[in-house]
Structure formats: structure tokens, C-alpha cells
mmCIF file of C-alpha atoms and ligand atoms in Angstrom:
data_model
loop_
_atom_site.group_PDB
_atom_site.id
_atom_site.type_symbol
_atom_site.label_atom_id
_atom_site.label_comp_id
_atom_site.label_asym_id
_atom_site.label_seq_id
_atom_site.Cartn_x
_atom_site.Cartn_y
_atom_site.Cartn_z
ATOM 1 C CA MET I 104 -0.315 -0.173 0.101
ATOM 2 C CA GLU I 105 0.961 3.428 -1.101
ATOM 3 C CA LYS I 106 1.541 5.889 2.137
ATOM 4 C CA ILE I 107 1.823 9.492 3.101
ATOM 5 C CA LYS I 108 5.547 8.888 2.355
ATOM 6 C CA ASP I 109 5.752 8.378 -1.477
ATOM 7 C CA ALA I 110 2.845 11.350 -0.904
ATOM 8 C CA LEU I 111 4.905 14.015 0.041
ATOM 9 C CA ASP I 112 7.137 13.708 -3.134
ATOM 10 C CA LYS I 113 3.929 15.507 -4.692
ATOM 11 C CA ALA I 114 4.220 17.867 -1.907
ATOM 12 C CA LYS I 115 6.825 19.261 -2.685
ATOM 13 C CA LYS I 116 6.625 19.336 -6.519
ATOM 14 C CA ILE I 117 3.153 21.833 -6.368
ATOM 15 C CA GLN I 118 6.274 24.423 -4.169
ATOM 16 C CA SER I 119 3.820 23.856 -0.497
ATOM 17 C CA SER I 120 5.134 23.516 2.905
ATOM 18 C CA SER I 121 4.968 21.340 5.279
ATOM 19 C CA ARG I 122 4.661 20.814 9.011
ATOM 20 C CA ASN I 123 5.253 17.642 11.245
ATOM 21 C CA ILE I 124 3.364 17.447 14.173
ATOM 22 C CA LYS I 125 5.359 14.848 16.738
ATOM 23 C CA GLY I 126 2.456 12.524 17.254
ATOM 24 C CA GLN I 127 3.513 12.547 20.831
ATOM 25 C CA ASN I 128 0.724 12.798 23.688
ATOM 26 C CA ILE I 129 1.148 15.977 25.487
ATOM 27 C CA ILE I 130 -0.424 14.662 28.645
ATOM 28 C CA SER I 131 1.313 15.964 32.277
ATOM 29 C CA SER I 132 0.472 15.981 35.799
ATOM 30 C CA ASP I 133 -3.070 16.626 36.102
ATOM 31 C CA ASN I 134 -4.052 18.963 38.806
ATOM 32 C CA ARG I 135 -8.253 19.558 37.446
ATOM 33 C CA ASN I 136 -7.584 23.674 37.528
ATOM 34 C CA TYR I 137 -9.642 26.125 36.121
ATOM 35 C CA LEU I 138 -8.028 28.631 33.742
ATOM 36 C CA ASP I 139 -7.907 32.009 35.332
ATOM 37 C CA LEU I 140 -10.359 34.218 32.558
ATOM 38 C CA GLU I 141 -10.920 37.851 35.036
ATOM 39 C CA ASN I 142 -8.346 39.714 33.169
ATOM 40 C CA ILE I 143 -9.715 39.405 29.989
ATOM 41 C CA ASN I 144 -11.853 41.487 28.450
ATOM 42 C CA TYR I 145 -13.311 40.728 24.641
ATOM 43 C CA THR I 146 -15.729 42.715 23.879
ATOM 44 C CA LYS I 147 -19.262 41.389 24.283
ATOM 45 C CA THR I 148 -17.468 38.030 23.658
ATOM 46 C CA LYS I 149 -18.238 35.846 26.725
ATOM 47 C CA LYS I 150 -15.733 33.781 29.071
ATOM 48 C CA VAL I 151 -16.119 30.147 29.761
ATOM 49 C CA LYS I 152 -14.639 28.182 32.267
ATOM 50 C CA VAL I 153 -13.087 25.401 30.934
ATOM 51 C CA SER I 154 -11.367 22.308 31.960
ATOM 52 C CA GLU I 155 -7.823 22.278 32.107
ATOM 53 C CA GLU I 156 -7.946 18.356 32.574
ATOM 54 C CA LEU I 157 -10.110 18.357 29.637
ATOM 55 C CA LEU I 158 -7.551 20.064 27.729
ATOM 56 C CA ARG I 159 -4.676 18.320 28.301
ATOM 57 C CA ASN I 160 -6.745 15.081 28.319
ATOM 58 C CA LYS I 161 -7.535 15.996 24.273
ATOM 59 C CA ARG I 162 -3.727 17.401 23.681
ATOM 60 C CA ILE I 163 -4.631 20.549 23.319
ATOM 61 C CA LEU I 164 -2.124 23.148 24.016
ATOM 62 C CA ILE I 165 -2.277 24.600 27.152
ATOM 63 C CA GLY I 166 -1.065 26.712 30.396
ATOM 64 C CA ASP I 167 2.190 27.645 29.589
ATOM 65 C CA VAL I 168 3.506 24.763 27.884
ATOM 66 C CA LYS I 169 6.958 24.554 26.976
ATOM 67 C CA ASP I 170 7.625 21.197 25.557
ATOM 68 C CA GLU I 171 8.651 19.973 21.737
ATOM 69 C CA ILE I 172 5.788 19.997 20.411
ATOM 70 C CA SER I 173 4.599 23.451 21.946
ATOM 71 C CA ASP I 174 8.324 24.235 19.959
ATOM 72 C CA GLU I 175 6.753 22.459 16.858
ATOM 73 C CA TYR I 176 3.032 24.236 16.875
ATOM 74 C CA LYS I 177 5.379 27.494 17.279
ATOM 75 C CA VAL I 178 6.995 26.683 13.964
ATOM 76 C CA LEU I 179 4.014 26.071 12.232
ATOM 77 C CA ARG I 180 2.797 29.020 13.366
ATOM 78 C CA THR I 181 4.887 31.402 13.002
ATOM 79 C CA GLN I 182 5.392 30.099 8.644
ATOM 80 C CA VAL I 183 1.273 30.102 8.653
ATOM 81 C CA ILE I 184 1.218 34.239 9.984
ATOM 82 C CA GLN I 185 4.046 35.121 7.584
ATOM 83 C CA LEU I 186 2.427 33.524 4.073
ATOM 84 C CA MET I 187 -0.827 34.422 5.175
ATOM 85 C CA ASN I 188 0.766 38.428 6.438
ATOM 86 C CA LYS I 189 3.127 38.253 2.829
ATOM 87 C CA ASN I 190 0.017 37.505 0.930
ATOM 88 C CA ASN I 191 -1.823 39.982 2.558
ATOM 89 C CA TRP I 192 -4.961 36.854 3.695
ATOM 90 C CA SER I 193 -7.241 37.352 6.332
ATOM 91 C CA THR I 194 -9.198 33.371 6.193
ATOM 92 C CA LEU I 195 -7.918 29.913 5.747
ATOM 93 C CA ALA I 196 -9.569 26.820 6.085
ATOM 94 C CA ILE I 197 -7.569 23.674 6.926
ATOM 95 C CA SER I 198 -9.042 19.940 5.554
ATOM 96 C CA GLY I 199 -7.183 17.049 5.111
ATOM 97 C CA PRO I 200 -8.412 14.462 2.514
ATOM 98 C CA LYS I 201 -10.032 11.962 4.816
ATOM 99 C CA GLU I 202 -11.745 11.786 8.285
ATOM 100 C CA GLY I 203 -10.156 11.733 11.016
ATOM 101 C CA CYS I 204 -6.419 12.658 10.019
ATOM 102 C CA GLY I 205 -5.765 15.535 12.325
ATOM 103 C CA LYS I 206 -7.644 18.638 11.272
ATOM 104 C CA THR I 207 -9.765 19.778 14.147
ATOM 105 C CA LEU I 208 -6.724 18.944 16.983
ATOM 106 C CA THR I 209 -4.262 20.752 14.045
ATOM 107 C CA SER I 210 -6.725 23.673 14.091
ATOM 108 C CA ILE I 211 -7.713 24.426 17.220
ATOM 109 C CA ASN I 212 -3.100 24.593 18.702
ATOM 110 C CA LEU I 213 -2.472 25.458 15.674
ATOM 111 C CA CYS I 214 -5.131 28.818 16.503
ATOM 112 C CA ILE I 215 -3.477 28.583 20.669
ATOM 113 C CA SER I 216 -0.069 28.569 19.483
ATOM 114 C CA ILE I 217 -0.736 31.731 17.018
ATOM 115 C CA ALA I 218 -2.915 33.487 19.836
ATOM 116 C CA ARG I 219 -0.009 33.558 21.996
ATOM 117 C CA ASP I 220 2.112 35.710 19.323
ATOM 118 C CA VAL I 221 0.886 38.993 21.096
ATOM 119 C CA ASN I 222 0.370 40.550 18.260
ATOM 120 C CA GLN I 223 -1.618 38.229 16.593
ATOM 121 C CA SER I 224 -5.723 37.027 17.069
ATOM 122 C CA VAL I 225 -7.287 34.958 15.999
ATOM 123 C CA LEU I 226 -10.520 33.365 15.588
ATOM 124 C CA LEU I 227 -11.507 29.473 15.271
ATOM 125 C CA VAL I 228 -14.709 28.932 13.816
ATOM 126 C CA ASP I 229 -16.123 25.562 12.811
ATOM 127 C CA LEU I 230 -17.249 24.415 9.824
ATOM 128 C CA ASP I 231 -17.414 20.729 9.849
ATOM 129 C CA LEU I 232 -21.396 21.466 9.924
ATOM 130 C CA ARG I 233 -21.828 17.636 9.075
ATOM 131 C CA ARG I 234 -20.131 16.486 12.385
ATOM 132 C CA PRO I 235 -19.026 19.198 14.156
ATOM 133 C CA ASN I 236 -16.797 18.256 17.349
ATOM 134 C CA ILE I 237 -14.867 21.842 18.323
ATOM 135 C CA HIS I 238 -16.656 21.965 21.357
ATOM 136 C CA ASN I 239 -16.239 17.982 22.133
ATOM 137 C CA TYR I 240 -12.756 19.295 22.710
ATOM 138 C CA PHE I 241 -13.578 22.362 25.210
ATOM 139 C CA PHE I 242 -16.331 21.293 26.957
ATOM 140 C CA THR I 243 -18.670 18.259 28.261
ATOM 141 C CA GLN I 244 -21.272 19.937 28.044
ATOM 142 C CA GLU I 245 -23.965 20.957 25.020
ATOM 143 C CA VAL I 246 -22.988 23.993 23.538
ATOM 144 C CA LEU I 247 -24.730 27.281 21.462
ATOM 145 C CA GLY I 248 -23.092 26.341 18.130
ATOM 146 C CA ILE I 249 -22.985 27.957 14.505
ATOM 147 C CA SER I 250 -26.132 26.183 13.594
ATOM 148 C CA ASP I 251 -28.197 28.480 16.213
ATOM 149 C CA TYR I 252 -27.317 31.256 14.227
ATOM 150 C CA LEU I 253 -27.624 29.564 10.516
ATOM 151 C CA VAL I 254 -30.634 27.561 11.298
ATOM 152 C CA ASN I 255 -31.890 29.298 14.516
ATOM 153 C CA LYS I 256 -31.138 32.486 14.423
ATOM 154 C CA LYS I 257 -29.191 33.292 17.058
ATOM 155 C CA ASN I 258 -27.261 36.383 17.487
ATOM 156 C CA LEU I 259 -23.067 36.060 17.066
ATOM 157 C CA ASP I 260 -22.379 37.280 20.964
ATOM 158 C CA GLU I 261 -23.963 34.123 22.265
ATOM 159 C CA ILE I 262 -22.486 31.387 20.709
ATOM 160 C CA LEU I 263 -18.585 33.086 20.550
ATOM 161 C CA PHE I 264 -16.562 32.380 23.619
ATOM 162 C CA ASN I 265 -13.137 32.955 24.891
ATOM 163 C CA PRO I 266 -11.629 30.130 26.816
ATOM 164 C CA GLY I 267 -9.633 31.936 28.730
ATOM 165 C CA ILE I 268 -7.125 32.180 26.167
ATOM 166 C CA GLU I 269 -5.957 35.903 25.284
ATOM 167 C CA ARG I 270 -6.492 37.200 21.945
ATOM 168 C CA LEU I 271 -8.533 33.889 21.328
ATOM 169 C CA VAL I 272 -12.190 33.327 20.673
ATOM 170 C CA VAL I 273 -14.368 30.324 19.041
ATOM 171 C CA LEU I 274 -17.007 30.119 17.187
ATOM 172 C CA PRO I 275 -17.820 26.312 17.918
ATOM 173 C CA GLY I 276 -20.751 24.505 16.250
ATOM 174 C CA ASN I 277 -22.364 21.484 17.999
ATOM 175 C CA LYS I 278 -25.483 20.015 16.138
ATOM 176 C CA SER I 279 -25.211 18.555 12.262
ATOM 177 C CA ILE I 280 -26.715 20.807 9.542
ATOM 178 C CA GLN I 281 -28.448 18.871 6.846
ATOM 179 C CA ASN I 282 -27.495 20.185 2.923
ATOM 180 C CA SER I 283 -24.128 21.145 4.583
ATOM 181 C CA SER I 284 -22.906 22.790 0.934
ATOM 182 C CA GLU I 285 -25.423 23.951 -0.128
ATOM 183 C CA MET I 286 -25.080 26.109 3.503
ATOM 184 C CA LEU I 287 -21.780 26.568 3.228
ATOM 185 C CA SER I 288 -21.848 28.710 -0.540
ATOM 186 C CA SER I 289 -24.568 30.200 0.756
ATOM 187 C CA PRO I 290 -25.185 34.589 1.374
ATOM 188 C CA GLN I 291 -25.668 33.747 4.450
ATOM 189 C CA VAL I 292 -22.014 31.847 5.353
ATOM 190 C CA VAL I 293 -20.390 34.540 2.673
ATOM 191 C CA GLN I 294 -22.232 37.116 4.788
ATOM 192 C CA LEU I 295 -21.032 35.870 7.680
ATOM 193 C CA VAL I 296 -17.417 35.293 6.348
ATOM 194 C CA ASN I 297 -16.486 38.461 5.131
ATOM 195 C CA GLU I 298 -17.918 39.728 8.619
ATOM 196 C CA LEU I 299 -15.355 37.937 10.830
ATOM 197 C CA LYS I 300 -12.936 38.935 8.252
ATOM 198 C CA ASN I 301 -13.632 42.202 8.318
ATOM 199 C CA LYS I 302 -14.611 43.315 11.872
ATOM 200 C CA TYR I 303 -11.237 43.318 12.587
ATOM 201 C CA SER I 304 -8.088 43.983 11.099
ATOM 202 C CA ASN I 305 -5.467 42.056 12.867
ATOM 203 C CA ARG I 306 -7.267 39.156 12.910
ATOM 204 C CA LEU I 307 -6.411 35.702 11.469
ATOM 205 C CA VAL I 308 -9.680 33.133 10.496
ATOM 206 C CA ILE I 309 -9.053 29.585 10.171
ATOM 207 C CA PHE I 310 -11.958 27.465 10.103
ATOM 208 C CA ASP I 311 -12.231 23.719 10.719
ATOM 209 C CA MET I 312 -13.288 21.741 8.015
ATOM 210 C CA PRO I 313 -14.672 18.123 7.191
ATOM 211 C CA PRO I 314 -12.996 16.011 4.525
ATOM 212 C CA LEU I 315 -11.917 17.438 1.183
ATOM 213 C CA LEU I 316 -12.888 13.426 -0.380
ATOM 214 C CA SER I 317 -15.157 13.026 2.022
ATOM 215 C CA CYS I 318 -17.662 15.511 0.614
ATOM 216 C CA ASP I 319 -18.072 18.293 -1.508
ATOM 217 C CA ASP I 320 -18.432 20.524 1.685
ATOM 218 C CA MET I 321 -14.760 22.027 1.346
ATOM 219 C CA LEU I 322 -14.886 22.586 -2.594
ATOM 220 C CA ALA I 323 -18.142 24.079 -1.695
ATOM 221 C CA PHE I 324 -16.743 26.835 0.587
ATOM 222 C CA THR I 325 -12.749 27.680 -0.936
ATOM 223 C CA PRO I 326 -14.388 30.463 -3.258
ATOM 224 C CA TYR I 327 -15.085 32.066 -0.026
ATOM 225 C CA VAL I 328 -11.625 31.622 1.860
ATOM 226 C CA ASP I 329 -7.988 33.020 0.818
ATOM 227 C CA ALA I 330 -6.109 29.999 1.666
ATOM 228 C CA PHE I 331 -5.439 26.670 2.547
ATOM 229 C CA MET I 332 -3.646 23.817 4.799
ATOM 230 C CA LEU I 333 -4.550 20.059 4.374
ATOM 231 C CA VAL I 334 -3.605 18.203 7.127
ATOM 232 C CA VAL I 335 -2.574 14.171 6.740
ATOM 233 C CA GLU I 336 -1.824 11.303 9.088
ATOM 234 C CA ASP I 337 1.552 9.769 8.851
ATOM 235 C CA GLY I 338 1.288 6.346 7.749
ATOM 236 C CA VAL I 339 -2.485 6.217 7.206
ATOM 237 C CA THR I 340 -3.330 8.801 4.420
ATOM 238 C CA LEU I 341 -3.156 7.167 1.386
ATOM 239 C CA LYS I 342 -0.968 8.827 -1.702
ATOM 240 C CA GLN I 343 -3.105 8.897 -4.273
ATOM 241 C CA ASP I 344 -5.827 11.029 -1.512
ATOM 242 C CA LEU I 345 -3.303 13.208 -1.388
ATOM 243 C CA LYS I 346 -3.115 13.679 -4.746
ATOM 244 C CA ARG I 347 -6.782 13.859 -5.753
ATOM 245 C CA SER I 348 -7.193 16.350 -2.894
ATOM 246 C CA VAL I 349 -3.959 18.691 -4.352
ATOM 247 C CA GLU I 350 -5.901 18.083 -8.014
ATOM 248 C CA LEU I 351 -9.160 19.798 -6.045
ATOM 249 C CA LEU I 352 -8.053 22.253 -5.389
ATOM 250 C CA ASP I 353 -6.558 26.154 -6.893
ATOM 251 C CA THR I 354 -2.473 25.628 -5.271
ATOM 252 C CA ASN I 355 -2.184 28.567 -5.645
ATOM 253 C CA LYS I 356 -3.943 29.285 -2.119
ATOM 254 C CA LEU I 357 -2.556 26.167 -0.480
ATOM 255 C CA LEU I 358 -0.419 27.212 1.793
ATOM 256 C CA GLY I 359 1.235 24.064 3.215
ATOM 257 C CA ILE I 360 0.197 20.197 3.698
ATOM 258 C CA VAL I 361 1.069 19.221 7.970
ATOM 259 C CA LEU I 362 2.349 15.320 8.281
ATOM 260 C CA ASN I 363 0.335 14.509 11.457
ATOM 261 C CA LYS I 364 1.040 12.044 13.725
ATOM 262 C CA SER I 365 4.288 11.671 12.600
ATOM 263 C CA LYS I 366 6.191 9.054 13.843
ATOM 264 C CA ASP I 367 9.480 10.571 13.645
ATOM 265 C CA SER I 368 11.339 11.745 16.617
ATOM 266 C CA VAL I 369 12.944 14.560 16.241
ATOM 267 C CA GLY I 370 12.741 17.557 14.117
ATOM 268 C CA ILE I 371 10.170 19.650 11.568
ATOM 269 C CA ASN I 372 10.231 18.388 8.001
ATOM 270 C CA GLN I 373 10.074 21.003 5.044
ATOM 271 C CA TYR I 374 8.974 20.047 1.587
ATOM 272 C CA TYR I 375 9.356 22.581 -0.397
HETATM 273 N N1 LIG K 1148 -0.734 14.910 16.347
HETATM 274 C C1 LIG K 1148 -1.835 13.483 17.443
HETATM 275 N N2 LIG K 1148 -1.010 13.100 17.941
HETATM 276 C C2 LIG K 1148 -1.285 12.262 18.593
HETATM 277 N N3 LIG K 1148 -3.333 12.288 18.744
HETATM 278 C C3 LIG K 1148 -3.835 12.754 17.614
HETATM 279 C C4 LIG K 1148 -2.622 13.893 16.956
HETATM 280 N N4 LIG K 1148 -4.003 14.617 15.918
HETATM 281 C C5 LIG K 1148 -5.006 14.239 15.715
HETATM 282 N N5 LIG K 1148 -5.070 12.825 17.338
HETATM 283 C C6 LIG K 1148 -6.140 12.188 17.988
HETATM 284 O O1 LIG K 1148 -6.809 11.499 16.527
HETATM 285 C C7 LIG K 1148 -8.381 11.701 17.017
HETATM 286 C C8 LIG K 1148 -8.494 12.857 15.688
HETATM 287 O O2 LIG K 1148 -8.362 13.359 15.384
HETATM 288 P P1 LIG K 1148 -9.218 15.378 14.707
HETATM 289 O O3 LIG K 1148 -10.104 15.044 15.332
HETATM 290 O O4 LIG K 1148 -8.516 16.433 14.979
HETATM 291 O O5 LIG K 1148 -9.357 14.335 13.492
HETATM 292 P P2 LIG K 1148 -10.068 15.339 12.121
HETATM 293 O O6 LIG K 1148 -9.399 15.342 10.714
HETATM 294 O O7 LIG K 1148 -10.697 16.557 12.526
HETATM 295 O O8 LIG K 1148 -10.821 14.171 12.556
HETATM 296 P P3 LIG K 1148 -12.804 14.725 11.754
HETATM 297 O O9 LIG K 1148 -12.994 13.977 10.303
HETATM 298 O O10 LIG K 1148 -13.262 13.294 11.833
HETATM 299 O O11 LIG K 1148 -13.394 15.503 11.394
HETATM 300 C C9 LIG K 1148 -8.194 12.790 18.129
HETATM 301 O O12 LIG K 1148 -8.274 11.385 19.081
HETATM 302 C C10 LIG K 1148 -7.059 13.470 18.258
HETATM 303 O O13 LIG K 1148 -6.842 13.554 19.187
HETATM 304 MG MG1 LIG K 1149 -12.382 17.235 13.012
#
């Protein structure tokens, strides 16, 4: 079976960059702390109490993490910020060929890493309308989500939350939405993207998307974002799936490919 190592040759050819996020558990000591949210002032955005234990268990970068994984996300962050700024882009959709390769976890940890850069705020949006999952990384209870905005006409301010990380705001999903690809290219979503994009000039908006090859949602949405990034799983993603994904996308807008769950013990691979 042709696996991802071969597929990365294709990545070289399309002149994209790839970051290698080591597949290592970042769980450390666990003492049921809650993040201190008192000093964060986000006008209109509600501050929520997030369980530090849940975040650690879900492999989310929290607190003042100083480890190799955090460093790898930092390198990825810096490259993303530089490429986005260089091209004057502010919206980035993150997808991957198939389910489970780590799109959502990569989106969340990348956003946290970006938010730690004092010059950069970031908004993370769950646009996996079929199987929204970002809320499960932050909460064990039900929360309002983007479907409440799109379908139930709730106010965005009721849905956005700040998880206790300065400069990071999250627009989670909750229930799945039928006809998701039609919804993703609807005037309602296009208007939402423009609104989110224009609200703050210094903010990146990152969309966690469904898999590219399993449905047409990502393709329906690509005209409305500045750039996209693919996440592939080391040893699992097939060469032909990555090849097909790259063929489907406008490579001028392809920021890079992240090799996730890599078994390599050191370093960050870069493919140009
Ligand atoms: N680098 C990693 N190391 C270890 N586990 C990981 C890594 N990246 C993701 N995972 C785990 O793999 C599982 C799938 O991750 P995630 O939800 O991010 O995938 P996804 O591509 O968004 O899936 P889906 O297609 O269902 O939306 C989760 O349990 C997550 O914790
Ligand atoms: Mg996901």
C-alpha cells in the first residue's frame, strides 16, 4: 500500500510547505485547575470556564507549555502567519483528504499557538457542519453553536466564546446541519465570512473543515477563503488521496501540508 511518505513527493512539486507535528501525547501532571479568565477583556465575547484537565486529555496546548510539541506548533504558526501576511490573507480553511487525520486538533492547537503571538488575534470557526467537533474539545456539556446562528437565528455574540486564552475567540459548532454544502456557499455563510474577516483587521480567521474527499463541503467553500491547508496522517493517508486532494484545489491558495501523527522523534520536515 502506498503511504504518505511517497505522497509527500507530490507536496514538494506543488511548492507547498509541510510541518511535521509529532504524534506524541502532551498530557502531563493533572490537577483539575481551571483557567483564570478574570483579566481577559473581550468586548461582547463571553468568557467561559474550561477544564484544564479536559484540555490536557484532549491534547490541547494549554498554560505555559514548553515542550517539543509546543515548539513544533510555534514553527507552524510562524510560517502560517508569515505566509498569510505576505499575501495579505486573513482567512484559512484547514482540511485533509479523509476523516480522523487530525484536522480539528491541528486547527485548535495552531490557533492557540497563533494567539500566543502577542501581535496576532485569531478566530477559530467550526465549519464541519456535518460532524462539528470543536465544542467536544472544550466542553463536556452542550453549548450553542454555529447552527443556532445559521438555522435558529441566534445572535453571534451568544455563541462566540473565549476559552481563557488571550486573543483567541472560538465559534463552535454543535448540531449537524443538513444540506451542509449548499449552506457553505449560501449568501448567509458568505456574509458571515466577510463579517468575521472585516471585523478586526489584525485577526486571522481559521475554519476547521470536513474532509475534502468525503463530501463536497470543502470544495463548495473554497471560493470564499483566502487560503487552505491540508492535514495528512503519517502512515495512514494514501498517496492517491493526497494527490486527488491537491488536484481538486487551487494550488495558488494552498498554504501547505501538515504531516500529523508522525512517528519521527525529532525535527520538523519541510517540503518545497
Ligand atoms: N498529533 C497527534 N497525536 C496524537 N493524537 C492525535 C494527533 N492529532 C490528532 N490526534 C487524535 O486523533 C483523533 C482525531 O483527531 P481530529 O478530531 O483532530 O481529526 P479530524 O481529522 O478532525 O477528524 P474528523 O474527520 O472526524 O473531523 C483525536 O482523538 C485526536 O486526539
Ligand atoms: Mg474534525
